[in-house]
Amino acid sequence: MTKEEEKMLAGECGKGMQKAMEILNALGEIYGAERMVEISSAQIAGVSYKNLGDAGIEVLNMLADEGARVKVPTTLNPAGMDLDAWEALGFDRAFAEKQMQVIGAYRRLGLMLTCTCTPYLVGNVPRFGDSIAWSESSAICFANSVLGARTNRESGVSALAAAIVGKTPLFGFHLDGNRKAGMVIDVEKEVTEDHEFAALGYYAGAAVKSKVPYFRGIKRASTENLKALGAALAASGSVALYHVEGITPEARVRKDLLEGVAEKVSFGENELRATTEKLNTVDGKVDFVCLGCPHTSIEEIRKIAGLIGGRKVNKGTVFWVVTSKPVKAIAERMGYLKTIESAGGHVVTDTCMVVAPIPEMGFKTTVTNSAKAAHYCLGYNLKVGFGSLEKCVDAAVSGEWKK
Ligand code: F3S
């Protein structure tokens, strides 16, 4: 530890800073970190009152009371509701009041109240090689793999502690040696749509668990494709980093990523079909169609508006397109918002189908093109339909899903 870090640990820089430093020091000792490394940004998960409860609000306010403030640009994951339109969307008032207390505590700590899991689409864009401290598994995967930044799979607590100190212990994915591949995934079927990338990620995540997968055979991939791939990898496995040959940055510049890798699996037509079937448990009426896990980009909203055309959402079906506030603002300017709302759909911000209290709101079925959302909704005992963006939009219009 440097002299300055020792002072922080001794409480000479305030009690809030001391608590944050104690967390990082304990983590560093557990994982054998040689020293701390400066971070350029943080992303904090653990925002929904559904997950935090009253104890979480108390801890956040205690840190703020003790003078803790974030030292680096720090963005916030989705909350349990749309912070503006919660009432119109049917959220409970008591829940909303608690959720706003959570947001108030984060505001006091100096965080940017972005409430999105795609901070890289709204200005939190670390550079190649930057050390960062991000929680939110899909964003971690994107930052490590697509941007080439470096973060461990932080919890909300450890990421917040790192944001307050401005540093994190140097171990795990901050080190070159731990960023090498652990398994090759040969992609034998051409994947082009987001749900296909999501199915590939879901299949590969279960196979690699916490190792680093190295994909071969993917010819091209959009930002949205890679976002879907990483989210699914981190849902079925605990993947924090993946490489795609010829596409992701480290796979382009490092020659040693495949050294010593013996394990290999393939993904073809059969695996795509089996994975899709596994994530499909509904056949018939659907009451909720939700797109945007991770939060939609403006390009995805453009496609959704185009797919709706002049059609109307089925009366018994609620249709959400979930995104961040800035992307919604652009969608409004582009006229996409009007198209979706005139059809009877909603562009919902600040939350998602997993962190919002969806079962409590009375929904029994969810249709999505996200393997991550499908995975978690199955865990909440909802019936799920998983398929292409086009099929999801059609389900919102017809109110029906066919396996
Ligand atoms: Fe984002 Fe919620 Fe999915 S936080 S990645 S939309 S589960």
Short mmCIF file of C-alpha atoms and ligand atoms in Angstrom, two decimals:
data_model
loop_
_atom_site.label_atom_id
_atom_site.label_comp_id
_atom_site.label_asym_id
_atom_site.label_seq_id
_atom_site.Cartn_x
_atom_site.Cartn_y
_atom_site.Cartn_z
CA MET A 1 0.00 0.00 0.00
CA THR A 2 1.12 3.55 -0.66
CA LYS A 3 1.31 6.05 2.21
CA GLU A 4 -1.87 7.70 0.96
CA GLU A 5 -3.72 4.36 0.89
CA GLU A 6 -2.53 3.58 4.42
CA LYS A 7 -3.92 6.93 5.57
CA MET A 8 -7.27 6.09 3.99
CA LEU A 9 -7.32 2.73 5.76
CA ALA A 10 -6.45 4.37 9.06
CA GLY A 11 -9.44 6.69 8.76
CA GLU A 12 -7.45 9.88 8.20
CA CYS A 13 -9.52 10.69 5.09
CA GLY A 14 -12.91 10.21 6.74
CA LYS A 15 -14.96 7.25 7.90
CA GLY A 16 -16.71 6.69 4.56
CA MET A 17 -13.37 6.46 2.76
CA GLN A 18 -12.06 4.17 5.50
CA LYS A 19 -14.97 1.74 5.04
CA ALA A 20 -14.45 1.68 1.27
CA MET A 21 -10.73 1.06 1.74
CA GLU A 22 -11.38 -1.75 4.22
CA ILE A 23 -13.51 -3.54 1.59
CA LEU A 24 -10.84 -3.17 -1.10
CA ASN A 25 -8.05 -4.16 1.28
CA ALA A 26 -9.90 -7.35 2.26
CA LEU A 27 -10.51 -8.21 -1.41
CA GLY A 28 -6.86 -7.55 -2.25
CA GLU A 29 -5.72 -9.85 0.55
CA ILE A 30 -8.13 -12.65 -0.43
CA TYR A 31 -7.02 -12.58 -4.07
CA GLY A 32 -3.33 -11.88 -3.42
CA ALA A 33 -3.18 -8.49 -5.15
CA GLU A 34 0.32 -6.94 -5.09
CA ARG A 35 -0.99 -3.40 -5.15
CA MET A 36 -3.90 -1.18 -6.07
CA VAL A 37 -4.50 0.22 -9.55
CA GLU A 38 -6.22 3.49 -10.49
CA ILE A 39 -9.57 3.14 -12.24
CA SER A 40 -11.05 5.44 -14.86
CA SER A 41 -14.72 4.68 -14.20
CA ALA A 42 -17.21 2.61 -12.23
CA GLN A 43 -20.65 1.12 -12.89
CA ILE A 44 -22.80 0.26 -9.90
CA ALA A 45 -25.40 -2.53 -9.87
CA GLY A 46 -27.76 -3.06 -6.95
CA VAL A 47 -30.16 -0.19 -7.52
CA SER A 48 -33.61 -1.77 -7.42
CA TYR A 49 -35.32 -1.52 -4.04
CA LYS A 50 -36.49 -5.08 -4.80
CA ASN A 51 -32.87 -6.23 -4.35
CA LEU A 52 -31.55 -3.66 -1.85
CA GLY A 53 -34.37 -3.43 0.68
CA ASP A 54 -34.28 -1.05 3.67
CA ALA A 55 -30.89 -2.35 4.80
CA GLY A 56 -29.37 -1.27 1.48
CA ILE A 57 -30.81 2.26 1.79
CA GLU A 58 -29.39 2.48 5.31
CA VAL A 59 -25.88 1.47 4.22
CA LEU A 60 -25.84 3.93 1.31
CA ASN A 61 -27.03 6.80 3.51
CA MET A 62 -24.53 5.88 6.21
CA LEU A 63 -21.68 6.08 3.64
CA ALA A 64 -22.98 9.46 2.42
CA ASP A 65 -23.36 10.74 6.01
CA GLU A 66 -19.76 9.77 6.66
CA GLY A 67 -18.58 11.94 3.78
CA ALA A 68 -17.99 9.31 1.09
CA ARG A 69 -18.22 10.60 -2.51
CA VAL A 70 -17.22 8.88 -5.74
CA LYS A 71 -13.87 10.02 -7.18
CA VAL A 72 -14.28 8.78 -10.76
CA PRO A 73 -17.16 8.99 -13.26
CA THR A 74 -19.66 6.47 -11.90
CA THR A 75 -22.87 5.37 -13.58
CA LEU A 76 -25.83 3.51 -12.18
CA ASN A 77 -27.57 0.28 -13.24
CA PRO A 78 -31.34 0.03 -13.79
CA ALA A 79 -33.64 0.69 -10.85
CA GLY A 80 -36.86 -1.13 -9.99
CA MET A 81 -39.09 1.23 -11.98
CA ASP A 82 -39.24 4.02 -14.55
CA LEU A 83 -38.32 6.99 -12.35
CA ASP A 84 -40.73 9.31 -14.20
CA ALA A 85 -43.56 7.19 -15.56
CA TRP A 86 -43.86 4.64 -12.74
CA GLU A 87 -47.44 5.49 -11.89
CA ALA A 88 -48.76 5.26 -15.45
CA LEU A 89 -46.96 1.95 -15.88
CA GLY A 90 -48.68 0.44 -12.85
CA PHE A 91 -45.91 0.44 -10.22
CA ASP A 92 -46.96 0.43 -6.58
CA ARG A 93 -46.69 3.79 -4.74
CA ALA A 94 -45.07 2.33 -1.61
CA PHE A 95 -42.43 0.63 -3.77
CA ALA A 96 -41.88 3.88 -5.72
CA GLU A 97 -41.26 5.86 -2.53
CA LYS A 98 -38.63 3.39 -1.37
CA GLN A 99 -37.03 3.31 -4.82
CA MET A 100 -36.70 7.11 -4.80
CA GLN A 101 -34.93 6.88 -1.42
CA VAL A 102 -32.36 4.57 -3.03
CA ILE A 103 -31.88 7.04 -5.88
CA GLY A 104 -31.56 9.92 -3.40
CA ALA A 105 -28.78 8.11 -1.53
CA TYR A 106 -26.85 7.45 -4.74
CA ARG A 107 -27.27 11.10 -5.71
CA ARG A 108 -25.72 12.13 -2.37
CA LEU A 109 -22.75 9.84 -3.09
CA GLY A 110 -22.15 11.69 -6.37
CA LEU A 111 -23.18 9.04 -8.89
CA MET A 112 -24.62 9.86 -12.31
CA LEU A 113 -28.23 8.70 -12.20
CA THR A 114 -28.13 7.01 -15.61
CA CYS A 115 -30.03 3.89 -14.49
CA THR A 116 -28.96 1.78 -17.43
CA CYS A 117 -27.04 -1.45 -17.95
CA THR A 118 -25.59 -0.09 -21.20
CA PRO A 119 -23.51 2.78 -19.75
CA TYR A 120 -21.21 2.44 -22.77
CA LEU A 121 -24.08 3.75 -24.95
CA VAL A 122 -24.60 6.85 -22.80
CA GLY A 123 -21.12 8.22 -22.21
CA ASN A 124 -19.33 5.87 -19.80
CA VAL A 125 -16.89 4.52 -22.40
CA PRO A 126 -13.57 3.31 -20.97
CA ARG A 127 -10.63 3.06 -23.36
CA PHE A 128 -8.64 -0.01 -24.39
CA GLY A 129 -6.42 -1.12 -21.48
CA ASP A 130 -8.14 1.09 -18.86
CA SER A 131 -8.68 -0.48 -15.45
CA ILE A 132 -12.26 0.04 -14.29
CA ALA A 133 -14.55 -1.35 -11.57
CA TRP A 134 -17.87 -2.37 -13.03
CA SER A 135 -20.67 -4.45 -11.63
CA GLU A 136 -23.57 -5.65 -13.86
CA SER A 137 -22.49 -8.81 -15.60
CA SER A 138 -23.53 -7.88 -19.15
CA ALA A 139 -21.77 -4.52 -18.99
CA ILE A 140 -18.65 -6.19 -17.54
CA CYS A 141 -18.58 -8.56 -20.51
CA PHE A 142 -18.99 -5.70 -22.96
CA ALA A 143 -16.32 -3.51 -21.34
CA ASN A 144 -13.74 -6.31 -21.08
CA SER A 145 -14.41 -7.92 -24.44
CA VAL A 146 -15.63 -5.28 -26.88
CA LEU A 147 -13.88 -2.20 -25.48
CA GLY A 148 -10.77 -4.00 -24.17
CA ALA A 149 -11.00 -2.30 -20.77
CA ARG A 150 -10.21 -4.33 -17.63
CA THR A 151 -12.57 -5.18 -14.82
CA ASN A 152 -13.28 -8.09 -12.53
CA ARG A 153 -16.84 -9.22 -11.93
CA GLU A 154 -17.41 -6.67 -9.19
CA SER A 155 -20.34 -6.70 -6.82
CA GLY A 156 -22.28 -3.47 -6.35
CA VAL A 157 -20.51 -3.02 -3.00
CA SER A 158 -16.94 -3.57 -4.25
CA ALA A 159 -17.54 -1.38 -7.33
CA LEU A 160 -18.88 1.41 -5.11
CA ALA A 161 -15.90 1.09 -2.76
CA ALA A 162 -13.55 1.33 -5.77
CA ALA A 163 -15.42 4.39 -7.06
CA ILE A 164 -15.03 6.11 -3.66
CA VAL A 165 -11.30 5.31 -3.42
CA GLY A 166 -10.64 5.72 -7.17
CA LYS A 167 -8.70 2.45 -7.18
CA THR A 168 -9.20 -1.31 -7.12
CA PRO A 169 -6.91 -4.19 -6.13
CA LEU A 170 -4.76 -5.40 -9.04
CA PHE A 171 -5.74 -9.03 -9.66
CA GLY A 172 -7.84 -11.19 -11.98
CA PHE A 173 -8.82 -9.61 -15.29
CA HIS A 174 -6.61 -6.56 -14.68
CA LEU A 175 -3.62 -8.80 -15.45
CA ASP A 176 -2.60 -9.88 -18.99
CA GLY A 177 -2.09 -13.53 -18.04
CA ASN A 178 -5.67 -13.97 -16.84
CA ARG A 179 -7.14 -12.63 -20.08
CA LYS A 180 -6.06 -15.61 -22.17
CA ALA A 181 -8.65 -18.04 -23.56
CA GLY A 182 -9.70 -21.15 -21.64
CA MET A 183 -11.89 -22.81 -24.29
CA VAL A 184 -12.47 -22.52 -28.04
CA ILE A 185 -16.05 -22.30 -29.33
CA ASP A 186 -16.24 -23.21 -33.01
CA VAL A 187 -19.29 -21.51 -34.48
CA GLU A 188 -20.37 -23.71 -37.39
CA LYS A 189 -23.68 -22.00 -38.11
CA GLU A 190 -23.74 -18.45 -39.40
CA VAL A 191 -25.23 -16.21 -36.70
CA THR A 192 -26.58 -12.82 -37.69
CA GLU A 193 -29.55 -11.87 -35.48
CA ASP A 194 -29.36 -10.77 -31.85
CA HIS A 195 -31.33 -13.77 -30.54
CA GLU A 196 -28.93 -16.13 -32.37
CA PHE A 197 -25.96 -14.44 -30.69
CA ALA A 198 -27.87 -14.68 -27.41
CA ALA A 199 -28.48 -18.42 -27.90
CA LEU A 200 -24.81 -18.89 -28.79
CA GLY A 201 -23.79 -17.06 -25.62
CA TYR A 202 -26.22 -19.03 -23.50
CA TYR A 203 -24.91 -22.33 -24.86
CA ALA A 204 -21.24 -21.31 -24.57
CA GLY A 205 -21.63 -19.80 -21.08
CA ALA A 206 -22.92 -23.10 -19.71
CA ALA A 207 -19.96 -24.88 -21.32
CA VAL A 208 -17.15 -22.54 -20.24
CA LYS A 209 -18.55 -21.54 -16.82
CA SER A 210 -15.96 -18.98 -15.58
CA LYS A 211 -13.29 -19.58 -18.24
CA VAL A 212 -12.64 -17.15 -21.10
CA PRO A 213 -14.28 -18.38 -24.34
CA TYR A 214 -12.60 -17.78 -27.69
CA PHE A 215 -15.07 -17.80 -30.59
CA ARG A 216 -13.97 -18.86 -34.06
CA GLY A 217 -16.08 -18.74 -37.19
CA ILE A 218 -18.09 -15.54 -36.55
CA LYS A 219 -17.77 -13.50 -39.74
CA ARG A 220 -19.24 -10.23 -38.54
CA ALA A 221 -20.96 -8.87 -35.47
CA SER A 222 -22.67 -5.57 -34.69
CA THR A 223 -22.48 -3.76 -31.35
CA GLU A 224 -25.97 -5.11 -30.59
CA ASN A 225 -24.94 -8.69 -31.49
CA LEU A 226 -21.95 -8.49 -29.11
CA LYS A 227 -24.11 -6.95 -26.38
CA ALA A 228 -26.51 -9.92 -26.66
CA LEU A 229 -23.67 -12.45 -26.74
CA GLY A 230 -21.98 -11.12 -23.59
CA ALA A 231 -25.21 -10.81 -21.60
CA ALA A 232 -26.08 -14.46 -22.29
CA LEU A 233 -22.54 -15.69 -21.53
CA ALA A 234 -22.71 -14.00 -18.16
CA ALA A 235 -26.17 -15.43 -17.41
CA SER A 236 -25.66 -19.15 -18.06
CA GLY A 237 -21.99 -19.00 -17.00
CA SER A 238 -20.04 -16.51 -14.96
CA VAL A 239 -18.10 -15.20 -17.93
CA ALA A 240 -16.48 -11.76 -17.59
CA LEU A 241 -14.49 -11.70 -20.84
CA TYR A 242 -14.72 -13.31 -24.27
CA HIS A 243 -12.76 -13.03 -27.47
CA VAL A 244 -14.05 -13.24 -31.05
CA GLU A 245 -11.39 -14.05 -33.61
CA GLY A 246 -10.77 -11.09 -35.93
CA ILE A 247 -13.43 -8.95 -34.22
CA THR A 248 -12.80 -8.10 -30.55
CA PRO A 249 -9.73 -5.94 -29.90
CA GLU A 250 -7.47 -8.27 -27.92
CA ALA A 251 -8.09 -11.09 -30.39
CA ARG A 252 -6.82 -8.72 -33.08
CA VAL A 253 -3.60 -7.65 -31.37
CA ARG A 254 -2.53 -10.51 -29.08
CA LYS A 255 -0.96 -13.65 -30.53
CA ASP A 256 -0.81 -15.58 -27.25
CA LEU A 257 -4.51 -15.85 -26.38
CA LEU A 258 -4.84 -19.49 -27.47
CA GLU A 259 -1.60 -20.76 -25.91
CA GLY A 260 -2.23 -24.03 -24.07
CA VAL A 261 -5.98 -24.18 -24.80
CA ALA A 262 -7.06 -27.81 -25.20
CA GLU A 263 -10.83 -27.65 -24.64
CA LYS A 264 -13.14 -27.09 -27.58
CA VAL A 265 -16.89 -27.22 -28.25
CA SER A 266 -18.93 -26.57 -31.39
CA PHE A 267 -22.13 -24.61 -31.95
CA GLY A 268 -24.23 -25.48 -34.99
CA GLU A 269 -27.89 -25.83 -36.07
CA ASN A 270 -28.63 -28.52 -33.46
CA GLU A 271 -27.22 -26.49 -30.57
CA LEU A 272 -29.13 -23.37 -31.70
CA ARG A 273 -32.39 -25.35 -31.86
CA ALA A 274 -31.86 -27.07 -28.50
CA THR A 275 -30.95 -23.80 -26.73
CA THR A 276 -33.96 -22.01 -28.20
CA GLU A 277 -36.26 -24.85 -27.14
CA LYS A 278 -34.84 -24.80 -23.62
CA LEU A 279 -35.73 -21.10 -23.26
CA ASN A 280 -39.27 -21.53 -24.62
CA THR A 281 -41.92 -22.64 -22.15
CA VAL A 282 -44.98 -20.76 -23.42
CA ASP A 283 -47.20 -21.78 -26.29
CA GLY A 284 -50.33 -19.68 -26.62
CA LYS A 285 -51.45 -16.38 -25.08
CA VAL A 286 -48.88 -13.89 -23.80
CA ASP A 287 -49.51 -10.99 -21.45
CA PHE A 288 -46.10 -9.27 -21.56
CA VAL A 289 -43.60 -8.68 -24.37
CA CYS A 290 -40.41 -6.97 -23.25
CA LEU A 291 -37.46 -6.03 -25.46
CA GLY A 292 -34.24 -4.45 -24.22
CA CYS A 293 -32.09 -6.79 -22.16
CA PRO A 294 -29.47 -5.31 -22.12
CA HIS A 295 -31.10 -1.90 -22.68
CA THR A 296 -31.83 -1.19 -26.33
CA SER A 297 -29.66 0.98 -28.54
CA ILE A 298 -31.23 3.57 -30.84
CA GLU A 299 -30.63 1.15 -33.74
CA GLU A 300 -32.72 -1.54 -32.04
CA ILE A 301 -35.54 0.96 -31.39
CA ARG A 302 -35.39 1.98 -35.05
CA LYS A 303 -35.87 -1.67 -36.04
CA ILE A 304 -38.72 -2.21 -33.56
CA ALA A 305 -40.58 0.88 -34.82
CA GLY A 306 -40.13 -0.39 -38.39
CA LEU A 307 -41.42 -3.86 -37.49
CA ILE A 308 -44.56 -2.48 -35.84
CA GLY A 309 -45.43 -0.45 -38.90
CA GLY A 310 -48.97 0.80 -38.48
CA ARG A 311 -50.15 -2.18 -36.41
CA LYS A 312 -51.63 -2.07 -32.90
CA VAL A 313 -50.55 -3.97 -29.80
CA ASN A 314 -53.04 -6.65 -28.69
CA LYS A 315 -55.42 -5.39 -25.96
CA GLY A 316 -54.52 -8.08 -23.43
CA THR A 317 -50.75 -7.73 -23.94
CA VAL A 318 -48.39 -5.17 -22.44
CA PHE A 319 -45.49 -4.24 -24.72
CA TRP A 320 -42.35 -2.63 -23.26
CA VAL A 321 -39.22 -1.49 -25.05
CA VAL A 322 -36.70 -0.88 -22.30
CA THR A 323 -33.87 1.60 -22.67
CA SER A 324 -31.95 4.48 -21.13
CA LYS A 325 -33.21 8.04 -20.85
CA PRO A 326 -30.81 9.52 -23.47
CA VAL A 327 -31.68 6.83 -26.04
CA LYS A 328 -35.39 7.45 -25.43
CA ALA A 329 -34.81 11.15 -26.07
CA ILE A 330 -33.23 10.37 -29.45
CA ALA A 331 -36.07 7.92 -30.23
CA GLU A 332 -38.52 10.75 -29.57
CA ARG A 333 -36.67 13.10 -31.89
CA MET A 334 -36.59 10.43 -34.61
CA GLY A 335 -40.33 9.72 -34.36
CA TYR A 336 -39.80 6.10 -33.24
CA LEU A 337 -41.33 6.83 -29.85
CA LYS A 338 -44.52 8.09 -31.48
CA THR A 339 -44.73 4.97 -33.67
CA ILE A 340 -44.37 2.64 -30.67
CA GLU A 341 -46.71 4.63 -28.41
CA SER A 342 -49.37 5.07 -31.11
CA ALA A 343 -49.38 1.29 -31.45
CA GLY A 344 -50.07 1.00 -27.72
CA GLY A 345 -46.52 0.09 -26.65
CA HIS A 346 -44.34 1.82 -24.06
CA VAL A 347 -40.71 2.93 -24.22
CA VAL A 348 -39.75 2.41 -20.59
CA THR A 349 -36.59 3.84 -19.05
CA ASP A 350 -34.49 3.29 -15.92
CA THR A 351 -35.61 -0.30 -15.27
CA CYS A 352 -36.02 -3.72 -16.85
CA MET A 353 -38.08 -6.91 -16.77
CA VAL A 354 -35.67 -8.54 -14.33
CA VAL A 355 -35.15 -5.85 -11.69
CA ALA A 356 -38.73 -4.54 -11.76
CA PRO A 357 -41.27 -6.47 -9.65
CA ILE A 358 -42.83 -8.09 -12.73
CA PRO A 359 -44.52 -11.12 -11.07
CA GLU A 360 -46.00 -8.77 -8.41
CA MET A 361 -47.44 -6.65 -11.24
CA GLY A 362 -49.50 -9.66 -12.29
CA PHE A 363 -47.66 -10.83 -15.41
CA LYS A 364 -47.55 -14.58 -15.98
CA THR A 365 -45.73 -14.82 -19.31
CA THR A 366 -42.82 -12.91 -20.85
CA VAL A 367 -41.71 -12.84 -24.46
CA THR A 368 -38.20 -11.59 -25.23
CA ASN A 369 -35.30 -11.87 -27.68
CA SER A 370 -32.80 -11.91 -24.79
CA ALA A 371 -31.44 -15.19 -23.43
CA LYS A 372 -30.47 -13.39 -20.21
CA ALA A 373 -34.00 -12.07 -19.65
CA ALA A 374 -35.45 -15.49 -20.52
CA HIS A 375 -33.09 -17.15 -18.03
CA TYR A 376 -34.06 -14.86 -15.13
CA CYS A 377 -37.78 -14.78 -15.94
CA LEU A 378 -37.82 -18.61 -15.88
CA GLY A 379 -36.24 -18.32 -12.45
CA TYR A 380 -39.16 -16.11 -11.36
CA ASN A 381 -41.57 -18.87 -12.45
CA LEU A 382 -42.86 -16.89 -15.42
CA LYS A 383 -43.57 -18.75 -18.65
CA VAL A 384 -41.21 -17.54 -21.34
CA GLY A 385 -41.11 -17.15 -25.11
CA PHE A 386 -37.65 -16.58 -26.61
CA GLY A 387 -37.10 -15.77 -30.30
CA SER A 388 -36.26 -13.15 -32.91
CA LEU A 389 -37.03 -9.45 -32.63
CA GLU A 390 -39.55 -9.84 -35.44
CA LYS A 391 -41.31 -12.74 -33.75
CA CYS A 392 -41.45 -10.80 -30.46
CA VAL A 393 -43.03 -7.75 -32.12
CA ASP A 394 -45.53 -10.02 -33.89
CA ALA A 395 -46.40 -11.56 -30.48
CA ALA A 396 -47.08 -8.08 -29.07
CA VAL A 397 -49.52 -7.48 -31.93
CA SER A 398 -51.24 -10.90 -31.93
CA GLY A 399 -50.99 -11.64 -28.20
CA GLU A 400 -49.92 -15.17 -29.16
CA TRP A 401 -46.63 -17.06 -29.11
CA LYS A 402 -45.95 -20.28 -30.96
CA LYS A 403 -42.94 -22.32 -29.85
FE1 F3S B 1 -29.93 -4.99 -18.15
FE2 F3S B 1 -31.90 -5.90 -16.71
FE3 F3S B 1 -30.97 -7.32 -18.69
S1 F3S B 1 -30.12 -4.86 -15.95
S2 F3S B 1 -28.83 -6.80 -18.82
S3 F3S B 1 -31.98 -5.33 -18.87
S4 F3S B 1 -31.53 -8.08 -16.70
#
